[in-house]
Structure formats: C-alpha cells, structure tokens
Amino acid sequence: MNRSRTTTGVAFAAVAAFGLTACGGGSGGGSSSQSAEGTLTVAFDADAAPTGYDPLLYSQGQFTFFSSMYDALWETDTDGVSQPSLATGYTNSADNLQTTITLRDDVTFTDGSSLDADLVKANLERRTDADLTAYGAFAAGGASEITDVAVTDPQTVVITWAAPQATPENTLVDTQGTIVGPDGVADPDTLETTPDGSGAYTLDADASTRASSYTVTKNADNWDADSWSYDTIVFTVITDAQALANAVVSGQADVATILDPSTIDLVESRQKTVSVGGTIVGFPVTDKTGAINPAFGNVEVRQALIYATDRQALVDDLHPGARATSQLFPEGTAGFDAAVDTEYAYDPDKARQLLADAGYPDGIEVNLTVLGQPDEDAVAIQAQWAEVGITLTFVTATSTDQAFAAVSTDPILFGPFGIGANPAGFVAGVVVGGFMNLQQAQDPDISAALGASLGTTGDTQAQALTQLNTLLTERGWYVPVYEDFTYAGYNADSVGEPSFAGTNNYLVLSAIQPA
C-alpha cells in the first residue's frame, strides 16, 4: 500500500518554527537500546529543542520530550482526557470568567525551589511575550485571553479570562500548562542551555549533544518518580526518514516517531507500529484580508480553492488509507459534520463561477514558498487548480529565514497540522490567535462560535463546535485536503505498545512500559 507523503516547502518551515508536530534540526544517530537495564531510547524525526529548553517556545507536539523534565497543571492521558498534574483541581465562577486552581504542595524544581501560586502567576505573566508559541491563545486578543492572575494563598491561584472558559483544564494542559521554575522565569535566557522544571528527570548535559542526542536521568526523590518506569531516557535525533525507520527495525531505538509513511511497511515487516488520526493536511489561508494578494480578500476566491481541489482523486492516487476531507476538524472529534464534506465536495464549475463572481473570470495567480522541490501533493493540486484558472507558482526559498517568512509573504501555506482531540484549542491558539492569522483578520461569526466553543458545555458547546468547524470552511479560512495518520514504530521485544495522547499526534512518554 502506498502511504507516502513528503513534507517540503513552507509546510516544513511552519511545522519547524511553531512545533505543530516536531521541530526541525540537525541529523543525529542513536544509542543502543538498553531497556532491560533501565534505559529507554526514543528516536525523533527532528530536533525536539532547536531553540533551547524553554518549553513555552513550542507547541503541543514537543510535549513528549519536555514532559520528562517539566510538569504541567494538567496533562493529557492516553484516552485524550486532561488529568490534574501540578493542579489538584479547580472551580469556576458561575459565568466561567474566573478559574480558581489549587496546587500540589510537594513539588520541587531543579533550582531547589518549590511550586506555589506566585510561580504559576509569574509563568502566566509571560503571556505578553510574542515569542512564546504556547501562550498565543492567552495573550491580548487571544480566544483564551487571560486578563488577570491573582494569588489568594500559597497554593491557590485565580485566573480571570476575557471570555468564558468552561473547561480550563483543556486550555491549561500539556505545553500550554507547563510551569517553569523561578530561575528560568526570572532569566529566560538561561533556559537556552539549562532546563528548569519539576519533572521526574533532569538533563544530563555531559551526555547530551544539541540537535543529536539528549539524555535525561530520573530524580528518585521527585514527587512523581514512581509513575515512570525507566532510570534513563535517551532521545536521539534522526532526521533522515529511512535512517529513523532503520533505527527501530534494528533495535537501535525502542520507539521511533514520527515515521514517514513511506517507511511504514518496512517497520511493520520487522517490528510493530501504532498510529492515530487527527492530522489534517491542507492550506491555511494566511491572507484573509487581501493585503498580500488582493484576490484573497474575497471569500469567493477562497471558496474557489476548496471547490477546485479534487481531494478524493489525490487520496486514491497517493494516499490510500487517508480520508479526503473538506473540514478542519478530524473525524470523530466533537464538531465534525459529514455534511460539510458533501457541501464542499470537488466542483470545478462552481470554482470557475466563484472566481468570476469575485471579478476574476480569467483566474488568479498564487505563490507558495517551498524548500527544495515541492512535494507530490502540491504538484498534483497545482494541476487541479490550473483547470479552473488558478495558477499555483512554487517559489523556492534560498534560506530557512525566507521559508519562515512565508507566513507573512504568501497568501497560503501547505502541510500537515496535528489538530488532535481539541480542535477548538487549535483554532484558538493557531488559526485565530497564532501564526495562521498574523494579519489579525476578524470574522464576528467565527469569533462568536469560537467563544461559545470554549465558554460553554453540553449541547450548547456541541452546536458551537459544529458551527465553528463549518464556518472555517465556509469563509475559506482553511482549505483542507485529507486527514492523515501519524505513525510511531516500536520494538515489541523491549517495550509495550506506546500510546498517543488521545487523538493528538504525540506520545504519552510516561505511559511507555517495558515489554
């Protein structure tokens, strides 16, 4: 079965820059697997800490790595449920505008200090730092904007939100809820070389080489040490897809993630794999105001891209096993609506009519920055769009800086994005409040649906999620193509089957057990 998908161009740059799956970095080898002696070896397809050890610089995809050295207020379990970690619980005000959180009183950081409410407040006050990817939704104007953090006693903190947050545990979870120690908060520059967390493991700097291999060793006195099985965890960086697969096939690594789809058959012939859906491959529209390409200021033009894309043909030809989709929300998540796939199915005649209605009867030109050669998906879609008059031109970046800058120089991006089990959180932190909307485009209907998705529960929330999902396609804020699967390989002789964090595309590291 052909499950190959390459990720090139700005998709790689965006994923690397913002950590939606894993961050790009240098190549490296692996260490011999020694699980029976207390060492777990995990091979990553990219550098987990390319800009240092501040976990807030990254998004959720990096939590597999950082969860060894840091703790969060809540952490996602293998069922995709947010479980208390540093937090012991919370209460919400009747209007869901205030959340009172109680904290553990037995947590110590690597700098020797203890967890308290003042430290949580100091962490959350960093939300004004635009470089902190994890805090995008918390900053001013974000869908989960925090307006105040107050300390009522050493183990109690009160968060005030700009808009109701009915399920704050799903917002303050994993990377977004990670708490950095006092030394790291006081001088974030130190985190470039020295982690400051309360996790069960500490970095062995002498046994670690940036962009190649990281070794962490268990602190037996840690509050949560008993929840982890291994004395030592080695993270190796293997950016070559074939070499990554070979590492788990040969037993060089106990676990390897994320596998390139082209290597899955090889791994399954010698070892085992585990997979999860929830990854949407498609085009985020970054120019919804028409500031870069005036045509994109028209919703009809953005809709034309959706109708001009023959998703099913692309899946049939290149990705058997994937699911063609016209919506951002993965199948099986709250808000998914099969009717959206039907309503926005491939219709080239409608695409041509929409372009004409927008004043572009002769079509439009669209630039897409790529690193190296464009991948097979982009090339196939280029041909599909050409049939309705949309000329997709690939612009080869001459540097990674140029590729990263595409979020503000191109009208669209392209690549796989790990939407996961909490699509409203992805919309809040990335689509509306993050790098997919640097123009800060506003749509009152999308804002209202997102607010209700975050600020209500039950049937009201379910309806709001469906509306939000529909609006993102209807308004052309995102051009989905297909839902793909994330694969990890593992050596069943050394470890039990790893588990993803629900439908999120990152593994729950603490759940990995010896075979």
Short mmCIF file of C-alpha atoms in Angstrom, two decimals:
data_model
loop_
_atom_site.label_atom_id
_atom_site.label_comp_id
_atom_site.label_asym_id
_atom_site.label_seq_id
_atom_site.Cartn_x
_atom_site.Cartn_y
_atom_site.Cartn_z
CA MET A 1 0.00 0.00 0.00
CA ASN A 2 1.36 3.42 -0.95
CA ARG A 3 1.17 5.67 2.09
CA SER A 4 3.94 8.01 1.08
CA ARG A 5 3.74 11.67 1.83
CA THR A 6 6.63 14.07 1.77
CA THR A 7 6.55 17.35 3.62
CA THR A 8 8.51 20.08 1.92
CA GLY A 9 8.33 23.79 1.39
CA VAL A 10 6.77 26.15 3.81
CA ALA A 11 4.88 23.31 5.43
CA PHE A 12 8.14 22.07 6.87
CA ALA A 13 9.14 25.58 7.80
CA ALA A 14 5.88 26.25 9.59
CA VAL A 15 5.95 22.96 11.43
CA ALA A 16 9.56 23.55 12.37
CA ALA A 17 9.00 27.10 13.52
CA PHE A 18 5.87 26.56 15.51
CA GLY A 19 6.19 22.98 16.70
CA LEU A 20 2.87 21.66 15.46
CA THR A 21 4.31 18.19 15.18
CA ALA A 22 8.03 18.36 15.72
CA CYS A 23 10.70 20.98 15.22
CA GLY A 24 13.34 20.81 12.53
CA GLY A 25 17.02 20.45 13.36
CA GLY A 26 20.24 18.66 12.62
CA SER A 27 20.74 14.99 11.98
CA GLY A 28 21.99 12.50 14.50
CA GLY A 29 22.40 8.88 15.31
CA GLY A 30 21.06 6.71 18.10
CA SER A 31 22.34 4.82 21.10
CA SER A 32 21.94 1.11 21.65
CA SER A 33 18.69 0.14 23.30
CA GLN A 34 19.18 -0.91 26.92
CA SER A 35 15.60 -1.10 28.17
CA ALA A 36 16.28 -4.19 30.28
CA GLU A 37 18.89 -2.18 32.20
CA GLY A 38 16.60 0.75 32.79
CA THR A 39 17.18 2.86 29.67
CA LEU A 40 14.51 3.80 27.15
CA THR A 41 15.72 5.07 23.77
CA VAL A 42 13.29 7.23 21.79
CA ALA A 43 14.20 8.40 18.29
CA PHE A 44 12.60 11.59 16.97
CA ASP A 45 12.38 12.63 13.34
CA ALA A 46 13.51 16.17 14.23
CA ASP A 47 15.25 18.11 16.96
CA ALA A 48 12.99 18.41 19.98
CA ALA A 49 14.70 21.52 21.35
CA PRO A 50 16.18 23.53 18.46
CA THR A 51 15.97 26.85 20.33
CA GLY A 52 16.72 25.59 23.83
CA TYR A 53 14.85 24.20 26.81
CA ASP A 54 12.09 26.73 27.33
CA PRO A 55 9.01 24.55 26.72
CA LEU A 56 6.83 27.59 26.13
CA LEU A 57 8.66 28.33 22.89
CA TYR A 58 6.98 25.28 21.39
CA SER A 59 3.51 23.88 20.76
CA GLN A 60 1.89 20.67 21.92
CA GLY A 61 3.89 18.37 19.65
CA GLN A 62 7.00 18.89 21.76
CA PHE A 63 5.39 17.73 24.99
CA THR A 64 6.53 14.13 24.58
CA PHE A 65 10.10 15.36 25.03
CA PHE A 66 9.55 18.12 27.56
CA SER A 67 7.25 16.04 29.80
CA SER A 68 10.32 14.21 31.08
CA MET A 69 11.81 17.39 32.57
CA TYR A 70 8.75 19.57 33.14
CA ASP A 71 5.27 19.20 34.61
CA ALA A 72 2.07 20.94 33.56
CA LEU A 73 -1.02 21.95 35.51
CA TRP A 74 -2.95 19.31 33.55
CA GLU A 75 -1.60 16.59 31.26
CA THR A 76 -3.34 14.59 28.55
CA ASP A 77 -3.69 10.87 29.23
CA THR A 78 -3.83 8.04 26.70
CA ASP A 79 -7.61 8.47 26.36
CA GLY A 80 -7.20 12.13 25.45
CA VAL A 81 -8.53 13.33 28.82
CA SER A 82 -6.90 16.23 30.68
CA GLN A 83 -5.77 14.90 34.07
CA PRO A 84 -4.60 17.00 37.05
CA SER A 85 -0.83 17.07 37.50
CA LEU A 86 0.57 20.15 39.24
CA ALA A 87 -3.03 21.23 39.80
CA THR A 88 -5.14 19.22 42.21
CA GLY A 89 -8.42 20.69 40.98
CA TYR A 90 -10.31 23.85 40.13
CA THR A 91 -13.62 25.65 40.48
CA ASN A 92 -15.18 28.07 38.02
CA SER A 93 -17.30 31.11 38.69
CA ALA A 94 -20.92 30.93 37.56
CA ASP A 95 -20.11 32.94 34.42
CA ASN A 96 -16.95 30.89 33.67
CA LEU A 97 -14.87 34.07 33.69
CA GLN A 98 -12.79 33.10 36.72
CA THR A 99 -10.99 29.85 37.47
CA THR A 100 -9.65 29.10 40.95
CA ILE A 101 -6.90 26.47 40.86
CA THR A 102 -5.43 24.58 43.80
CA LEU A 103 -1.85 23.34 43.55
CA ARG A 104 0.19 20.45 44.89
CA ASP A 105 2.41 21.28 47.88
CA ASP A 106 5.15 18.66 47.35
CA VAL A 107 6.73 19.79 44.08
CA THR A 108 10.37 20.88 43.79
CA PHE A 109 12.18 22.36 40.81
CA THR A 110 15.73 21.75 39.64
CA ASP A 111 16.74 25.13 41.06
CA GLY A 112 15.68 23.90 44.51
CA SER A 113 12.54 25.99 44.83
CA SER A 114 9.00 24.78 45.47
CA LEU A 115 5.82 25.13 43.45
CA ASP A 116 3.48 27.85 44.68
CA ALA A 117 0.84 30.21 43.34
CA ASP A 118 3.34 33.05 42.91
CA LEU A 119 5.33 30.89 40.49
CA VAL A 120 2.23 29.98 38.46
CA LYS A 121 1.37 33.67 38.28
CA ALA A 122 4.92 34.53 37.19
CA ASN A 123 4.71 31.93 34.41
CA LEU A 124 1.37 33.16 33.11
CA GLU A 125 2.53 36.78 33.21
CA ARG A 126 4.93 35.83 30.39
CA ARG A 127 1.92 35.69 28.04
CA THR A 128 2.86 39.12 26.64
CA ASP A 129 6.00 37.60 25.09
CA ALA A 130 5.12 37.10 21.44
CA ASP A 131 7.91 34.52 21.04
CA LEU A 132 6.18 32.07 23.36
CA THR A 133 4.20 29.92 20.95
CA ALA A 134 2.44 28.07 23.75
CA TYR A 135 0.87 31.26 25.07
CA GLY A 136 -0.63 32.51 21.79
CA ALA A 137 -4.20 31.98 22.96
CA PHE A 138 -3.55 33.62 26.35
CA ALA A 139 -2.23 36.92 25.02
CA ALA A 140 -4.30 40.05 24.43
CA GLY A 141 -6.86 39.36 21.72
CA GLY A 142 -6.46 35.60 22.00
CA ALA A 143 -9.50 33.36 22.21
CA SER A 144 -8.45 32.30 25.73
CA GLU A 145 -7.08 35.69 26.74
CA ILE A 146 -6.06 35.96 30.38
CA THR A 147 -6.72 39.42 31.82
CA ASP A 148 -5.51 38.83 35.38
CA VAL A 149 -3.75 36.27 37.56
CA ALA A 150 -4.15 36.65 41.32
CA VAL A 151 -2.69 34.77 44.28
CA THR A 152 -5.01 34.19 47.23
CA ASP A 153 -2.73 31.87 49.24
CA PRO A 154 0.47 29.90 48.54
CA GLN A 155 -1.37 27.03 46.87
CA THR A 156 -4.27 28.89 45.24
CA VAL A 157 -4.25 30.97 42.08
CA VAL A 158 -7.21 32.72 40.43
CA ILE A 159 -7.22 33.28 36.67
CA THR A 160 -9.58 35.84 35.12
CA TRP A 161 -10.43 35.34 31.47
CA ALA A 162 -11.56 37.90 28.90
CA ALA A 163 -14.20 35.45 27.68
CA PRO A 164 -15.82 32.46 29.41
CA GLN A 165 -13.69 29.30 29.63
CA ALA A 166 -15.95 26.45 30.68
CA THR A 167 -13.25 23.77 30.52
CA PRO A 168 -9.99 25.47 31.56
CA GLU A 169 -8.32 22.09 32.08
CA ASN A 170 -8.34 21.70 28.28
CA THR A 171 -6.62 25.05 27.91
CA LEU A 172 -4.00 24.75 30.69
CA VAL A 173 -2.89 21.32 29.52
CA ASP A 174 0.47 19.92 28.39
CA THR A 175 2.71 22.59 26.83
CA GLN A 176 0.24 25.44 27.46
CA GLY A 177 0.04 24.49 31.12
CA THR A 178 3.75 23.79 31.66
CA ILE A 179 5.31 25.56 34.63
CA VAL A 180 8.92 26.75 34.50
CA GLY A 181 10.93 27.16 37.72
CA PRO A 182 11.74 30.57 39.28
CA ASP A 183 15.28 30.81 37.90
CA GLY A 184 14.04 30.16 34.38
CA VAL A 185 11.19 32.64 34.70
CA ALA A 186 13.47 35.32 36.16
CA ASP A 187 16.04 34.89 33.39
CA PRO A 188 14.55 33.03 30.40
CA ASP A 189 17.88 33.27 28.56
CA THR A 190 19.26 30.62 30.93
CA LEU A 191 16.75 28.15 29.51
CA GLU A 192 18.63 28.14 26.23
CA THR A 193 21.16 25.78 27.82
CA THR A 194 19.68 24.74 31.18
CA PRO A 195 16.18 23.33 31.77
CA ASP A 196 14.37 24.42 34.94
CA GLY A 197 11.46 22.08 35.52
CA SER A 198 9.89 19.90 38.18
CA GLY A 199 9.74 16.77 36.03
CA ALA A 200 10.80 13.29 37.07
CA TYR A 201 14.01 13.60 35.04
CA THR A 202 16.90 16.05 34.81
CA LEU A 203 19.09 16.70 31.80
CA ASP A 204 22.50 15.02 31.75
CA ALA A 205 24.30 17.80 29.92
CA ASP A 206 27.56 15.85 29.63
CA ALA A 207 25.74 13.02 27.83
CA SER A 208 23.76 15.33 25.54
CA THR A 209 24.64 16.98 22.24
CA ARG A 210 22.24 19.56 20.87
CA ALA A 211 20.41 18.52 17.70
CA SER A 212 21.80 14.98 18.05
CA SER A 213 21.07 13.26 21.37
CA TYR A 214 19.61 14.20 24.75
CA THR A 215 19.93 12.09 27.90
CA VAL A 216 17.77 12.57 30.99
CA THR A 217 18.14 10.70 34.29
CA LYS A 218 15.48 10.06 36.89
CA ASN A 219 15.39 12.00 40.14
CA ALA A 220 14.28 9.32 42.60
CA ASP A 221 13.12 12.00 45.06
CA ASN A 222 10.78 13.64 42.56
CA TRP A 223 7.13 13.83 43.57
CA ASP A 224 6.06 11.78 40.53
CA ALA A 225 9.08 9.49 40.08
CA ASP A 226 7.09 6.31 40.74
CA SER A 227 4.90 6.98 37.70
CA TRP A 228 7.87 6.50 35.34
CA SER A 229 9.44 3.13 34.53
CA TYR A 230 12.94 3.97 33.38
CA ASP A 231 16.05 5.22 35.15
CA THR A 232 17.32 6.88 31.99
CA ILE A 233 15.72 8.10 28.77
CA VAL A 234 17.80 8.84 25.69
CA PHE A 235 16.25 10.94 22.92
CA THR A 236 18.04 10.67 19.60
CA VAL A 237 17.51 12.92 16.60
CA ILE A 238 17.37 11.13 13.24
CA THR A 239 16.07 13.44 10.53
CA ASP A 240 16.53 11.02 7.63
CA ALA A 241 13.29 9.06 7.23
CA GLN A 242 14.97 5.82 6.19
CA ALA A 243 17.53 6.02 9.00
CA LEU A 244 14.75 6.62 11.52
CA ALA A 245 12.93 3.51 10.36
CA ASN A 246 16.16 1.51 10.38
CA ALA A 247 16.81 2.56 13.97
CA VAL A 248 13.67 0.88 15.28
CA VAL A 249 13.94 -2.06 12.88
CA SER A 250 17.46 -2.84 14.11
CA GLY A 251 16.64 -2.31 17.78
CA GLN A 252 18.85 0.78 17.96
CA ALA A 253 15.77 2.60 19.25
CA ASP A 254 12.93 1.25 21.35
CA VAL A 255 10.48 3.78 19.91
CA ALA A 256 10.68 5.91 16.76
CA THR A 257 8.36 8.82 15.95
CA ILE A 258 7.17 10.29 13.66
CA LEU A 259 7.63 7.69 10.90
CA ASP A 260 7.47 8.81 7.31
CA PRO A 261 4.54 6.97 5.68
CA SER A 262 6.89 5.60 3.01
CA THR A 263 8.76 3.58 5.67
CA ILE A 264 5.79 2.07 7.50
CA ASP A 265 5.73 -1.18 5.54
CA LEU A 266 9.41 -1.74 6.31
CA VAL A 267 8.93 -1.18 10.03
CA GLU A 268 5.86 -3.41 10.15
CA SER A 269 7.77 -6.21 8.40
CA ARG A 270 10.27 -6.41 11.28
CA GLN A 271 8.77 -4.56 14.26
CA LYS A 272 5.41 -3.00 15.15
CA THR A 273 3.70 0.33 14.65
CA VAL A 274 0.95 2.30 16.34
CA SER A 275 -0.97 5.11 14.68
CA VAL A 276 -3.51 7.84 15.33
CA GLY A 277 -5.58 10.11 13.10
CA GLY A 278 -6.21 13.78 13.71
CA THR A 279 -3.63 15.22 11.29
CA ILE A 280 -5.19 17.44 8.64
CA VAL A 281 -3.15 18.12 5.52
CA GLY A 282 -4.16 21.30 3.77
CA PHE A 283 -3.73 25.00 3.11
CA PRO A 284 -4.13 27.55 5.90
CA VAL A 285 -5.13 30.84 4.29
CA THR A 286 -2.81 33.45 5.82
CA ASP A 287 -4.01 36.37 3.67
CA LYS A 288 -7.69 36.69 4.52
CA THR A 289 -7.60 40.49 4.15
CA GLY A 290 -6.04 40.57 0.67
CA ALA A 291 -3.01 42.52 1.90
CA ILE A 292 -0.57 40.17 0.12
CA ASN A 293 -2.70 39.07 -2.82
CA PRO A 294 -5.80 41.28 -3.27
CA ALA A 295 -7.82 38.38 -4.67
CA PHE A 296 -7.73 36.66 -1.28
CA GLY A 297 -9.73 39.46 0.31
CA ASN A 298 -12.76 37.91 -1.45
CA VAL A 299 -14.43 34.98 0.27
CA GLU A 300 -15.49 33.70 -3.16
CA VAL A 301 -11.86 33.31 -4.18
CA ARG A 302 -11.00 31.43 -1.02
CA GLN A 303 -14.01 29.17 -1.54
CA ALA A 304 -12.92 28.58 -5.14
CA LEU A 305 -9.72 26.96 -3.86
CA ILE A 306 -11.85 24.49 -1.91
CA TYR A 307 -14.12 23.57 -4.82
CA ALA A 308 -11.13 23.34 -7.21
CA THR A 309 -9.39 20.65 -5.11
CA ASP A 310 -10.15 17.05 -6.05
CA ARG A 311 -9.36 15.54 -2.66
CA GLN A 312 -10.65 12.06 -3.36
CA ALA A 313 -8.55 11.70 -6.50
CA LEU A 314 -5.48 12.78 -4.61
CA VAL A 315 -6.17 10.28 -1.81
CA ASP A 316 -6.90 7.49 -4.28
CA ASP A 317 -3.72 8.17 -6.26
CA LEU A 318 -1.26 8.98 -3.49
CA HIS A 319 -2.63 8.16 -0.04
CA PRO A 320 -4.75 5.01 0.20
CA GLY A 321 -5.91 4.75 3.79
CA ALA A 322 -6.16 8.50 4.28
CA ARG A 323 -9.57 10.24 4.30
CA ALA A 324 -10.48 13.04 1.90
CA THR A 325 -11.97 15.92 3.85
CA SER A 326 -13.40 19.40 3.37
CA GLN A 327 -13.17 20.38 7.05
CA LEU A 328 -10.52 21.18 9.62
CA PHE A 329 -11.98 19.07 12.42
CA PRO A 330 -10.85 15.42 12.35
CA GLU A 331 -13.42 12.66 12.07
CA GLY A 332 -14.55 11.52 15.49
CA THR A 333 -14.00 14.85 17.25
CA ALA A 334 -16.83 16.98 18.57
CA GLY A 335 -17.95 19.37 15.83
CA PHE A 336 -17.14 17.11 12.90
CA ASP A 337 -20.00 17.20 10.39
CA ALA A 338 -20.10 14.81 7.43
CA ALA A 339 -22.43 17.26 5.64
CA VAL A 340 -19.53 19.70 5.23
CA ASP A 341 -17.65 17.16 3.12
CA THR A 342 -20.67 16.81 0.87
CA GLU A 343 -21.45 20.51 0.57
CA TYR A 344 -17.86 21.46 -0.28
CA ALA A 345 -17.01 18.48 -2.48
CA TYR A 346 -14.97 18.91 -5.66
CA ASP A 347 -16.87 21.08 -8.14
CA PRO A 348 -14.63 22.79 -10.75
CA ASP A 349 -17.57 24.53 -12.46
CA LYS A 350 -18.55 26.15 -9.18
CA ALA A 351 -14.93 27.18 -8.61
CA ARG A 352 -14.86 28.94 -12.00
CA GLN A 353 -18.17 30.68 -11.26
CA LEU A 354 -16.95 31.88 -7.86
CA LEU A 355 -13.81 33.34 -9.41
CA ALA A 356 -15.92 35.14 -11.99
CA ASP A 357 -18.30 36.42 -9.31
CA ALA A 358 -15.31 37.84 -7.43
CA GLY A 359 -14.16 39.70 -10.55
CA TYR A 360 -11.53 37.22 -11.74
CA PRO A 361 -13.05 35.45 -14.76
CA ASP A 362 -9.56 34.82 -16.17
CA GLY A 363 -8.35 33.26 -12.94
CA ILE A 364 -5.75 34.27 -10.35
CA GLU A 365 -2.08 33.66 -9.59
CA VAL A 366 -0.99 32.24 -6.23
CA ASN A 367 2.55 31.93 -4.88
CA LEU A 368 3.61 29.17 -2.49
CA THR A 369 7.10 29.14 -0.98
CA VAL A 370 8.87 25.77 -0.88
CA LEU A 371 12.15 24.46 0.48
CA GLY A 372 13.73 22.38 -2.26
CA GLN A 373 11.30 20.61 -4.57
CA PRO A 374 7.54 20.84 -3.99
CA ASP A 375 6.04 17.59 -2.77
CA GLU A 376 3.81 15.34 -4.81
CA ASP A 377 0.61 16.58 -3.14
CA ALA A 378 1.33 20.20 -4.04
CA VAL A 379 2.23 19.29 -7.61
CA ALA A 380 -0.99 17.30 -8.04
CA ILE A 381 -3.08 20.17 -6.63
CA GLN A 382 -1.24 22.63 -8.88
CA ALA A 383 -2.58 20.69 -11.88
CA GLN A 384 -6.10 20.53 -10.44
CA TRP A 385 -6.22 24.26 -9.78
CA ALA A 386 -4.89 25.06 -13.25
CA GLU A 387 -8.04 23.52 -14.72
CA VAL A 388 -10.16 26.33 -13.23
CA GLY A 389 -7.71 29.16 -13.90
CA ILE A 390 -5.78 29.21 -10.61
CA THR A 391 -2.05 29.34 -11.38
CA LEU A 392 -0.08 27.99 -8.43
CA THR A 393 3.58 29.03 -8.64
CA PHE A 394 6.22 27.48 -6.41
CA VAL A 395 8.78 29.97 -5.11
CA THR A 396 11.98 28.26 -3.99
CA ALA A 397 13.30 29.69 -0.75
CA THR A 398 17.03 30.41 -0.72
CA SER A 399 17.20 30.27 3.08
CA THR A 400 15.19 28.96 6.01
CA ASP A 401 14.56 32.57 7.02
CA GLN A 402 12.78 33.12 3.72
CA ALA A 403 10.75 29.98 4.24
CA PHE A 404 9.73 31.02 7.76
CA ALA A 405 8.80 34.48 6.46
CA ALA A 406 6.26 32.93 4.08
CA VAL A 407 3.60 33.24 6.81
CA SER A 408 3.63 36.96 6.04
CA THR A 409 4.65 36.96 2.36
CA ASP A 410 2.43 34.21 0.88
CA PRO A 411 -1.37 34.06 0.82
CA ILE A 412 -1.38 30.36 1.75
CA LEU A 413 0.79 27.74 3.45
CA PHE A 414 0.69 23.98 2.94
CA GLY A 415 1.39 20.96 5.08
CA PRO A 416 0.22 18.54 7.77
CA PHE A 417 -1.11 20.00 11.00
CA GLY A 418 -1.80 18.00 14.15
CA ILE A 419 -5.29 19.20 15.06
CA GLY A 420 -5.78 16.45 17.65
CA ALA A 421 -8.54 15.90 20.15
CA ASN A 422 -9.21 19.57 20.95
CA PRO A 423 -9.77 21.34 17.63
CA ALA A 424 -11.21 24.43 19.31
CA GLY A 425 -7.91 24.83 21.14
CA PHE A 426 -6.02 24.56 17.84
CA VAL A 427 -8.31 27.16 16.29
CA ALA A 428 -7.87 29.46 19.28
CA GLY A 429 -4.11 29.15 19.51
CA VAL A 430 -3.09 28.78 15.87
CA VAL A 431 -5.83 29.54 13.31
CA VAL A 432 -7.24 32.66 15.01
CA GLY A 433 -4.66 33.63 17.61
CA GLY A 434 -1.45 32.25 16.13
CA PHE A 435 0.81 32.22 13.08
CA MET A 436 -2.01 31.38 10.66
CA ASN A 437 -3.50 34.80 11.35
CA LEU A 438 -0.63 37.25 11.69
CA GLN A 439 -2.87 39.80 9.90
CA GLN A 440 -5.30 39.51 12.83
CA ALA A 441 -8.21 39.14 10.43
CA GLN A 442 -11.59 39.27 12.14
CA ASP A 443 -14.80 37.43 11.41
CA PRO A 444 -17.50 38.09 14.02
CA ASP A 445 -19.29 34.82 13.32
CA ILE A 446 -16.10 32.77 13.74
CA SER A 447 -15.25 34.69 16.89
CA ALA A 448 -18.70 34.07 18.35
CA ALA A 449 -18.63 30.35 17.54
CA LEU A 450 -15.13 30.00 18.98
CA GLY A 451 -16.13 31.86 22.12
CA ALA A 452 -19.12 29.58 22.65
CA SER A 453 -16.97 26.52 21.92
CA LEU A 454 -14.60 27.50 24.73
CA GLY A 455 -17.07 29.08 27.11
CA THR A 456 -19.94 26.59 27.26
CA THR A 457 -20.54 22.90 27.82
CA GLY A 458 -23.06 20.24 26.79
CA ASP A 459 -25.37 20.68 23.82
CA THR A 460 -24.59 24.39 23.52
CA GLN A 461 -20.91 23.66 23.16
CA ALA A 462 -21.54 20.83 20.70
CA GLN A 463 -23.60 23.13 18.47
CA ALA A 464 -20.95 25.85 18.67
CA LEU A 465 -18.18 23.44 17.68
CA THR A 466 -20.14 22.30 14.64
CA GLN A 467 -20.80 25.89 13.66
CA LEU A 468 -17.13 26.83 14.12
CA ASN A 469 -15.99 23.92 12.00
CA THR A 470 -18.46 24.78 9.25
CA LEU A 471 -17.58 28.48 9.26
CA LEU A 472 -13.86 27.85 8.83
CA THR A 473 -14.62 26.11 5.53
CA GLU A 474 -17.48 28.39 4.52
CA ARG A 475 -15.39 31.54 5.00
CA GLY A 476 -12.34 29.96 3.37
CA TRP A 477 -10.02 30.36 6.34
CA TYR A 478 -8.64 26.89 5.72
CA VAL A 479 -8.53 24.66 2.62
CA PRO A 480 -8.45 21.07 3.93
CA VAL A 481 -7.33 18.24 1.66
CA TYR A 482 -7.18 14.99 3.65
CA GLU A 483 -6.96 13.55 7.14
CA ASP A 484 -3.79 11.57 7.61
CA PHE A 485 -2.40 9.29 10.29
CA THR A 486 0.68 9.67 12.46
CA TYR A 487 2.76 6.53 12.95
CA ALA A 488 5.26 5.53 15.60
CA GLY A 489 7.34 2.36 15.43
CA TYR A 490 8.38 0.30 18.42
CA ASN A 491 10.40 -2.77 19.32
CA ALA A 492 7.89 -5.13 20.91
CA ASP A 493 10.71 -7.17 22.44
CA SER A 494 11.77 -4.22 24.58
CA VAL A 495 8.66 -2.07 25.15
CA GLY A 496 4.90 -2.41 25.26
CA GLU A 497 2.76 -0.63 22.71
CA PRO A 498 3.18 3.15 23.13
CA SER A 499 0.06 5.31 23.31
CA PHE A 500 -0.68 8.65 21.74
CA ALA A 501 -2.34 11.36 23.82
CA GLY A 502 -5.85 10.52 22.65
CA THR A 503 -6.12 11.70 19.05
CA ASN A 504 -3.20 14.10 19.47
CA ASN A 505 -0.18 13.15 17.38
CA TYR A 506 2.33 12.97 20.22
CA LEU A 507 3.06 10.07 22.55
CA VAL A 508 2.41 9.93 26.29
CA LEU A 509 6.00 9.34 27.37
CA SER A 510 5.17 8.33 30.94
CA ALA A 511 2.91 5.53 29.67
CA ILE A 512 5.71 3.67 27.88
CA GLN A 513 6.45 0.48 29.77
CA PRO A 514 8.99 -2.34 29.37
CA ALA A 515 7.72 -5.34 27.43
#
